[in-house]
Short mmCIF file of C-alpha atoms and ligand atoms in Angstrom, two decimals:
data_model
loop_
_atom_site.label_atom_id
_atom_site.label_comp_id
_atom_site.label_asym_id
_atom_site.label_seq_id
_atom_site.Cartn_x
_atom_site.Cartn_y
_atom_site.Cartn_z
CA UNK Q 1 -13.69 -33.80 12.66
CA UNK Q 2 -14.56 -30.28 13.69
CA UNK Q 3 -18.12 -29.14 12.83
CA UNK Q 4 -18.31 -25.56 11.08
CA UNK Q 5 -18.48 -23.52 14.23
CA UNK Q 6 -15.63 -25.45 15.66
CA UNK Q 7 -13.61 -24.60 12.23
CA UNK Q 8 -14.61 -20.71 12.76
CA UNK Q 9 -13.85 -20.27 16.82
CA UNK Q 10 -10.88 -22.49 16.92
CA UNK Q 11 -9.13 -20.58 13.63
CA UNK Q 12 -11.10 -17.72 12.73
CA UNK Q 13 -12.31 -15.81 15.65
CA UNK Q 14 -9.77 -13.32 16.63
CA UNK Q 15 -10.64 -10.30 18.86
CA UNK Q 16 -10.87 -7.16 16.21
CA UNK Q 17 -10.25 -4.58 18.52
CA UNK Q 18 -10.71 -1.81 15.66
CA UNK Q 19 -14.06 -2.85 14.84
CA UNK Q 20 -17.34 -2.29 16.44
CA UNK Q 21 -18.29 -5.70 16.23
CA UNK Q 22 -16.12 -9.09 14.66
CA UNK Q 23 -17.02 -12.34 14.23
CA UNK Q 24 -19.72 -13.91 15.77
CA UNK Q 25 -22.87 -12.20 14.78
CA UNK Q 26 -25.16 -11.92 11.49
CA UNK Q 27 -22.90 -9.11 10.14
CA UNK Q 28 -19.76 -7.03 11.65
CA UNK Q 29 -20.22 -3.64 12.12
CA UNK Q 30 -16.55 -1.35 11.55
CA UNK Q 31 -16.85 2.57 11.23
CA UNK Q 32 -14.79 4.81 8.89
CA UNK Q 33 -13.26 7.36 10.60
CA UNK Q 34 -14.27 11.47 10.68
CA UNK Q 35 -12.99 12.13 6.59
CA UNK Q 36 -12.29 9.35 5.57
CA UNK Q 37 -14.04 7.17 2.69
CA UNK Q 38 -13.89 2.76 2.79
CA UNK Q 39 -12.13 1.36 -0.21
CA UNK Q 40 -13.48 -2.18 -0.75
CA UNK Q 41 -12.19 -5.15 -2.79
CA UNK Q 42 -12.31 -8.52 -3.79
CA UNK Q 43 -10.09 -11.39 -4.51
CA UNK Q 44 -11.04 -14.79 -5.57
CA UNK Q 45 -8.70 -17.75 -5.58
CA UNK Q 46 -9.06 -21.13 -6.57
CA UNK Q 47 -6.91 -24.32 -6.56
CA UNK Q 48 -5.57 -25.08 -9.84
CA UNK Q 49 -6.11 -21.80 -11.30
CA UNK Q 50 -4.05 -18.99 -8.92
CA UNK Q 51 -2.40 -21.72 -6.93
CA UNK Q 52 -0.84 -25.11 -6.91
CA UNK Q 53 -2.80 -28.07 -4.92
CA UNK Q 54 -0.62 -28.35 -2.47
CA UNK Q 55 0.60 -25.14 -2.40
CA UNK Q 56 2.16 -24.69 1.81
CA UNK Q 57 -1.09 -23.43 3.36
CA UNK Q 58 0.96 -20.60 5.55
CA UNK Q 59 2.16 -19.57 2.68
CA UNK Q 60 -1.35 -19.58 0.75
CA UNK Q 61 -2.82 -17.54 4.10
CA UNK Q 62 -0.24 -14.76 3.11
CA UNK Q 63 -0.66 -14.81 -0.33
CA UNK Q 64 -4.71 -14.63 -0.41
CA UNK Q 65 -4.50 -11.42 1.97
CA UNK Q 66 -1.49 -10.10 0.16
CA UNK Q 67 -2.97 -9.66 -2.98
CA UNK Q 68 -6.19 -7.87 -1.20
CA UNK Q 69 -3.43 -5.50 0.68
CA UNK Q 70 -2.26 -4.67 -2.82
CA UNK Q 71 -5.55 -3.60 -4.09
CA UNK Q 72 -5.47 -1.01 -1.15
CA UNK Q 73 -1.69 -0.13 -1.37
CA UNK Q 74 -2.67 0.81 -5.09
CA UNK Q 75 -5.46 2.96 -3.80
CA UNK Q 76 -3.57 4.92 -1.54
CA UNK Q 77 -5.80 3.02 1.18
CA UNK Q 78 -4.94 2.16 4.37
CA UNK Q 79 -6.18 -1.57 5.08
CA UNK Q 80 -8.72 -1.85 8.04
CA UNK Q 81 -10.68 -4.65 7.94
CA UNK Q 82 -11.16 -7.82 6.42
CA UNK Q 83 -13.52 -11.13 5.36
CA UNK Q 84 -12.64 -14.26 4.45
CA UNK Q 85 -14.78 -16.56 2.61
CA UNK Q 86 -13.84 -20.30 2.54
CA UNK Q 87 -14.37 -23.71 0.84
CA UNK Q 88 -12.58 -26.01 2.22
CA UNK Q 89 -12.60 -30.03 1.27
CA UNK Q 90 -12.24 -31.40 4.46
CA UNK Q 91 -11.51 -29.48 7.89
CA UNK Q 92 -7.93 -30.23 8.37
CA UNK Q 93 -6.48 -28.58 10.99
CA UNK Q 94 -2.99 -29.10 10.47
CA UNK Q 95 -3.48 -27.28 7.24
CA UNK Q 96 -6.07 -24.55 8.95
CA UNK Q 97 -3.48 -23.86 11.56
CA UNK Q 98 -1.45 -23.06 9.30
CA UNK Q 99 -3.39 -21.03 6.67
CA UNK Q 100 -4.45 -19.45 9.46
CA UNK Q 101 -1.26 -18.51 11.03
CA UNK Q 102 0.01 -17.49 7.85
CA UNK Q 103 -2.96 -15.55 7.08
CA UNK Q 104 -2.74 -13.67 10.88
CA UNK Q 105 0.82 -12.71 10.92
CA UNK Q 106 0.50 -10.34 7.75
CA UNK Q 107 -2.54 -9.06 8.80
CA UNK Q 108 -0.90 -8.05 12.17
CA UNK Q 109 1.83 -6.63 10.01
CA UNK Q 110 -0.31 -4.33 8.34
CA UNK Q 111 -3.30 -3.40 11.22
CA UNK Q 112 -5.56 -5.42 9.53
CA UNK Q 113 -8.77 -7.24 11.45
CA UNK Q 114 -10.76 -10.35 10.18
CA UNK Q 115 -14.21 -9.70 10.65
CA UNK Q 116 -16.24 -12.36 9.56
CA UNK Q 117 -16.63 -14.72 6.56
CA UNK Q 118 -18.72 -17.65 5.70
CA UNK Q 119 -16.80 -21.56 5.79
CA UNK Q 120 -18.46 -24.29 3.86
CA UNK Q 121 -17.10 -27.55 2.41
CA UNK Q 122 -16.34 -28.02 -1.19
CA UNK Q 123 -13.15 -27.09 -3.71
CA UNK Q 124 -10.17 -25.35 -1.73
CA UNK Q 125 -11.47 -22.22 -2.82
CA UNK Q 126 -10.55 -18.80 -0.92
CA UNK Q 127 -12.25 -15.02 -1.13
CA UNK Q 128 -11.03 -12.19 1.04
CA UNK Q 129 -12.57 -9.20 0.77
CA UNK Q 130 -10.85 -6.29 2.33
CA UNK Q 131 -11.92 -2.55 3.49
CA UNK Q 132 -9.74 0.30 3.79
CA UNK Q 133 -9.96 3.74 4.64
CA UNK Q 134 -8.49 6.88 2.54
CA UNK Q 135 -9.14 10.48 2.84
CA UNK Q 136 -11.81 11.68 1.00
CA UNK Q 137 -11.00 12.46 -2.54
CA UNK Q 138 -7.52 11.10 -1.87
CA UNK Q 139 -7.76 7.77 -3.41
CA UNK Q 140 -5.27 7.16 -6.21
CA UNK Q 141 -7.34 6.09 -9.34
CA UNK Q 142 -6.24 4.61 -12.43
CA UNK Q 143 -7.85 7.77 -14.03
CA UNK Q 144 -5.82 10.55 -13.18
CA UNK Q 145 -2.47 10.05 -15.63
CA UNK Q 146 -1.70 13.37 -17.80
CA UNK Q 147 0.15 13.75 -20.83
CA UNK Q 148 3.91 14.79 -19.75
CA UNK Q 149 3.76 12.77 -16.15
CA UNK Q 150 6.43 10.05 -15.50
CA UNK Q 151 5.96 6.81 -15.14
CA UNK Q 152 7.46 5.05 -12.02
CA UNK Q 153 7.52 1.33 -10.70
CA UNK Q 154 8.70 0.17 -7.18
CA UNK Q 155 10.65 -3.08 -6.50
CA UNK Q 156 11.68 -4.80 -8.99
CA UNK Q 157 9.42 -7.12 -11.98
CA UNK Q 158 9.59 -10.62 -13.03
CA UNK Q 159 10.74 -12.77 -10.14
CA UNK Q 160 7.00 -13.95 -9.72
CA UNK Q 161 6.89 -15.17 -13.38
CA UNK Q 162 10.26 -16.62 -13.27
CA UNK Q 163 9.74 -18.90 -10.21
CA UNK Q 164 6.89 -20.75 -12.90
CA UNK Q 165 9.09 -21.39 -14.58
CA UNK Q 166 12.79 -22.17 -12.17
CA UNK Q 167 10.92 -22.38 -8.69
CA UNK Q 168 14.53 -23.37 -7.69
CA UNK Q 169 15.70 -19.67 -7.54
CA UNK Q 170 14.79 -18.79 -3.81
CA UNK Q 171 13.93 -15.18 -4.54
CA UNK Q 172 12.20 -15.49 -7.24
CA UNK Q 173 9.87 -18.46 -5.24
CA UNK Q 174 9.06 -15.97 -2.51
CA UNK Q 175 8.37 -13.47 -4.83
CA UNK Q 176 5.58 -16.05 -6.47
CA UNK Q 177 4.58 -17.32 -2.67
CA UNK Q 178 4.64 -14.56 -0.25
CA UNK Q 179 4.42 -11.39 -2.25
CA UNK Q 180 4.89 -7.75 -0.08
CA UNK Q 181 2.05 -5.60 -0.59
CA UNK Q 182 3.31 -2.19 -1.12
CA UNK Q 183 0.87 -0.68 1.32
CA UNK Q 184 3.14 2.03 3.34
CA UNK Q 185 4.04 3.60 -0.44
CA UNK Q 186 0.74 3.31 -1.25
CA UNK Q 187 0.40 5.63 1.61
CA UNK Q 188 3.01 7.89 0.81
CA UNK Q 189 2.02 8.54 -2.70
CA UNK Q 190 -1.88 10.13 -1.70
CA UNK Q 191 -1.36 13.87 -3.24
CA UNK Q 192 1.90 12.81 -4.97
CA UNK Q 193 0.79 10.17 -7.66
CA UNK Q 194 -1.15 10.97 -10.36
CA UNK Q 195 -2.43 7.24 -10.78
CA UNK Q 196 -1.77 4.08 -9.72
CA UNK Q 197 -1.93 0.20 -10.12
CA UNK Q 198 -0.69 -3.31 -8.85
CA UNK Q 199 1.05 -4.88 -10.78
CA UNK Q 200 -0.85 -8.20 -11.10
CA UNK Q 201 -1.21 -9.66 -14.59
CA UNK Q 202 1.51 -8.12 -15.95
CA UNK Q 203 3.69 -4.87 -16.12
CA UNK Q 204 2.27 -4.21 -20.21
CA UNK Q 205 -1.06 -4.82 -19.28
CA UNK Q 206 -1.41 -2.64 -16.06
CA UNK Q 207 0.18 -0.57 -17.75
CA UNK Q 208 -2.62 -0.64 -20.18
CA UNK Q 209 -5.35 -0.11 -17.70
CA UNK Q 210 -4.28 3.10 -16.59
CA UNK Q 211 -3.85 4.04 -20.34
CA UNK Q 212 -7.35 3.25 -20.92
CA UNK Q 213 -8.73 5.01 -17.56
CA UNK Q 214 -6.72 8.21 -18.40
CA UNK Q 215 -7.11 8.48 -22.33
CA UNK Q 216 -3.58 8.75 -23.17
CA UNK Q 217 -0.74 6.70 -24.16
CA UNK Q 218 3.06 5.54 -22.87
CA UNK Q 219 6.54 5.92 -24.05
CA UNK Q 220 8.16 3.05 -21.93
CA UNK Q 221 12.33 1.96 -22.08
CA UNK Q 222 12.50 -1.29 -21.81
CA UNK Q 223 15.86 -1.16 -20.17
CA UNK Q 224 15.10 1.04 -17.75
CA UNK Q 225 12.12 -1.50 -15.87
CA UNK Q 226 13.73 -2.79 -12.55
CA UNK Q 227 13.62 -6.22 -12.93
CA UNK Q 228 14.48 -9.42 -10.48
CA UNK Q 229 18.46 -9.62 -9.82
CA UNK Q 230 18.07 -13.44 -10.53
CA UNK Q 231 17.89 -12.84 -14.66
CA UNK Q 232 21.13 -11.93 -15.26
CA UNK Q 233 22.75 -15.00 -14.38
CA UNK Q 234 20.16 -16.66 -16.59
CA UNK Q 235 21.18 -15.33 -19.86
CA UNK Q 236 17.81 -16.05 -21.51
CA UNK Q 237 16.65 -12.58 -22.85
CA UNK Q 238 13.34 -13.95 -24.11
CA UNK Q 239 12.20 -15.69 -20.64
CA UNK Q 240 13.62 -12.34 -19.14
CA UNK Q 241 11.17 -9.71 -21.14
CA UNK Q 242 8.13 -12.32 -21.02
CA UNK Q 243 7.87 -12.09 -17.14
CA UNK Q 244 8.96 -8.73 -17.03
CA UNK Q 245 6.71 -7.28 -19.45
CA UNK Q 246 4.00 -9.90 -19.03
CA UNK Q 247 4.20 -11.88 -15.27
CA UNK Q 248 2.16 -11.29 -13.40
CA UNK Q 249 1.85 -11.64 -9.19
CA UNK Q 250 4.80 -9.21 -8.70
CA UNK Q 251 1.90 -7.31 -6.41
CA UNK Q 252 4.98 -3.88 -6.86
CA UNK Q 253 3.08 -0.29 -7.26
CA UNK Q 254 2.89 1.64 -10.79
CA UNK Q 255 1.97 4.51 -10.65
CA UNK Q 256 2.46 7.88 -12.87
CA UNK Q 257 3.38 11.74 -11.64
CA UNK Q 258 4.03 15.14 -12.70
CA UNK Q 259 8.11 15.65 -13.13
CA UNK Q 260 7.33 18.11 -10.08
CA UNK Q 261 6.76 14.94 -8.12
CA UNK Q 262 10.39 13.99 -8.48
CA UNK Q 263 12.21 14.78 -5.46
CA UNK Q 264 9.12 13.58 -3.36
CA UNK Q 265 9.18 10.37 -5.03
CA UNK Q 266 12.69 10.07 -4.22
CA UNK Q 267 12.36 11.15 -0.81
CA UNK Q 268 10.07 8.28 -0.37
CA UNK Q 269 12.21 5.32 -1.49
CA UNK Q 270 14.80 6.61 0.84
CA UNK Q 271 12.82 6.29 3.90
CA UNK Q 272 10.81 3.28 2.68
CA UNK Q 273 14.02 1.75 1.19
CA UNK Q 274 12.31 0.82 -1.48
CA UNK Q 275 13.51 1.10 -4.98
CA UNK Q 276 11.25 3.43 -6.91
CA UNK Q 277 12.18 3.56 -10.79
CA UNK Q 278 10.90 6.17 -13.21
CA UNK Q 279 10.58 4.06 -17.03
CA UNK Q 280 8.95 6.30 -18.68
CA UNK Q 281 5.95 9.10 -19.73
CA UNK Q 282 2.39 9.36 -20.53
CA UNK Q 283 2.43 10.66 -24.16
CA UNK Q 284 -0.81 11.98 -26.25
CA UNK Q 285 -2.79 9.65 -27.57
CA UNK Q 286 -4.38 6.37 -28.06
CA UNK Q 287 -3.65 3.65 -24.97
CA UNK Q 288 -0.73 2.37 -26.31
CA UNK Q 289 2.25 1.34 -25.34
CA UNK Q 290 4.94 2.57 -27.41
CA UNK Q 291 8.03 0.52 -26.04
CA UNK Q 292 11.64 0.24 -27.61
CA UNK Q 293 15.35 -1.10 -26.64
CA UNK Q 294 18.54 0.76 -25.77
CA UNK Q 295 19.18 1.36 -29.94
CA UNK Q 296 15.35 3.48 -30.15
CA UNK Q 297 13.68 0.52 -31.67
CA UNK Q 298 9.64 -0.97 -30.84
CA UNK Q 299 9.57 -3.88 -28.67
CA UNK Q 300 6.16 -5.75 -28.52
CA UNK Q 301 5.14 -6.64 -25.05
CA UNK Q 302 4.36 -10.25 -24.54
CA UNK Q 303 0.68 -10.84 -23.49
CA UNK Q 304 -0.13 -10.13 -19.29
CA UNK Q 305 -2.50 -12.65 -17.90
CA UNK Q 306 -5.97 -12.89 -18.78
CA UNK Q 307 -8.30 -15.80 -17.57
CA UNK Q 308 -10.55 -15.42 -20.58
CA UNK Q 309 -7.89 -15.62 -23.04
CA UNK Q 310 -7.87 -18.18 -25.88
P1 ADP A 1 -24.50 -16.79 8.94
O1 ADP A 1 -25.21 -18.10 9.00
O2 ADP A 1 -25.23 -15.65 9.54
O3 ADP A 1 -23.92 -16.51 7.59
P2 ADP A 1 -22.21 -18.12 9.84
O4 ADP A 1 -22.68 -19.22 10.69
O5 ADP A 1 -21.84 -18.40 8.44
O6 ADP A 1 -23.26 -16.95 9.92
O7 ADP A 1 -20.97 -17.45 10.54
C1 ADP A 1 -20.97 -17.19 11.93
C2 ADP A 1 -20.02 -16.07 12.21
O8 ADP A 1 -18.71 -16.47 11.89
C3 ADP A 1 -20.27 -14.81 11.40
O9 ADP A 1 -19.96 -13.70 12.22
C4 ADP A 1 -19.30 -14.92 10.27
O10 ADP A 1 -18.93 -13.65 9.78
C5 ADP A 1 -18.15 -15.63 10.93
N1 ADP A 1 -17.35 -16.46 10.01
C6 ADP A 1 -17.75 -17.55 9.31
N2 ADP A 1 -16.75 -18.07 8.62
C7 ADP A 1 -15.67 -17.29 8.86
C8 ADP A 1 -14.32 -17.30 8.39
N3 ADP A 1 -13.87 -18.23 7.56
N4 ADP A 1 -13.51 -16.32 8.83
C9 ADP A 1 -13.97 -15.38 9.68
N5 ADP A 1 -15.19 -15.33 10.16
C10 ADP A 1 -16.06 -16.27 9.75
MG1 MG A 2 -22.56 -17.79 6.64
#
């Protein structure tokens, strides 16, 4: 069995040409570029609570940078560097080959260097932490929605829920196992979105967060949110607004902007080919969603994800 170090050279210990100094020493050392500030974040995930034991580990090495790619594409942030923390039960290295690989190939796809981390043995247990850079005072907050912006989502919602529930339908498993971090629109939207979020635990309850950041409320059609080709063959309209409304790990962009922002927003799903759907507007008043049907009338949104819930 590989000792520690072994585990860390063999798998972890790719040149990071970007940095000042990778893996290999007490601490790396990266440097933000002239104007720009480092957007940092954190995601923890743990066997039997974000993912399946079991779950293919390429497909887990995409996933647990994914989700930290998301956090930047929803910042407007440009993903630089990376660590990866790791408790692992036994060093396998059939299965670190693959995390690993799987892991690797997104962060080639999206300039992104692994730095460092700590490895230690105990409950398959994975924490990336992930820096970005963004131009200062560009970052897209979850504060900045005004009364009378739109509301817009990329992609398309659900598929991520629905594959808990029929893991049979192909697109809506990748959706669940190998999300796309919407980091190039992230990009794009610096000085055109007003806010912006990942959708994570749920379109209702993102939605929510920006609500509560920016002090105002959201008119929302329900029939207008984009939502994963795979329902309408289903026929099953309550499974349909549950992971729509409340599924979470669709990792797509919402984000709000002033009706000014219109043709810009447009502009960028044509070159991104990317669907980008306006659902709605930020309305005065408390953060609520106010949500009805085709005929005008309230919907409730089902409950997003929350760990702490009862
Ligand atoms: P320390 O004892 O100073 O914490 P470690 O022995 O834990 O250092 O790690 C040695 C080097 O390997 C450090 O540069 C650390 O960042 C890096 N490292 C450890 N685990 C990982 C990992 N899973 N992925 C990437 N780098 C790692
Ligand atoms: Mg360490």
């Amino acid at each position: 069995m590989p000792s520690e170090f072994e585990i860390i050279r063999r798998y972890f210990d790719r040149p990071a040409a970007s940095a000042l100094l990778g893996v290999g020493d007490d601490a790396a050392l990266v440097a933000a570029r002239p104007g720009m500030q480092l957007a940092v974040s954190t995601d923890l995930l743990l066997e039997g609570r974000h993912f399946r034991a079991g779950t293919d580990p390429r497909k887990l090495g995409h996933k647990a940078l994914a989700v930290n790619l998301s956090d930047m594409a929803a910042m407007g942030a440009t993903p630089r560097w990376a660590t990866l923390a790791i408790a692992l039960p036994a060093a396998d290295e059939a299965w670190l080959a693959a995390f690993a690989d799987g892991l690797f190939a997104l962060a080639a796809r999206y300039g992104t260097e692994l730095v460092g981390g700590d490895t230690t043995r105990g409950a398959l247990a994975i924490c990336i932490t992930i820096l970005g850079e963004v131009p200062a005072g560009a970052a897209l907050l979850r504060s900045g929605a005004r009364v009378g912006d739109d509301i817009w989502v990329s992609g398309e919602l659900g598929g991520a829920a629905l594959a808990l529930v029929h893991p049979e339908i192909a697109a809506a498993a990748a959706r669940l196992d190998q999300p796309e971090p919407r980091v190039a629109l992230g990009e794009r939207l610096r000085g055109v979105a007003s806010a912006a979020i990942d959708v994570s635990d749920g379109f209702a309850q993102d939605l929510g967060h920006i609500l509560e950041r920016s002090a105002c409320g959201a008119r929302v059609d329900y029939g207008r949110l984009p939502r994963a080709a795979a329902f309408a063959g289903l026929a099953d309209a309550t499974l349909e607004r549950d992971c729509v409304l409340g599924g979470g790990d669709d990792y797509e962009l919402l984000f709000t902007a002033p009706p000014s922002a219109r043709d810009a927003i447009e502009a960028i799903a044509r070159d991104l080919g990317l669907a980008l759907t306006g659902v709605g507007s930020v309305v005065p008043g408390d953060a609520m969603l106010d949500l009805r049907d085709a005929a005008g009338r309230t919907i409730a949104p089902a409950r997003g994800f929350d760990h702490f819930a009862p």
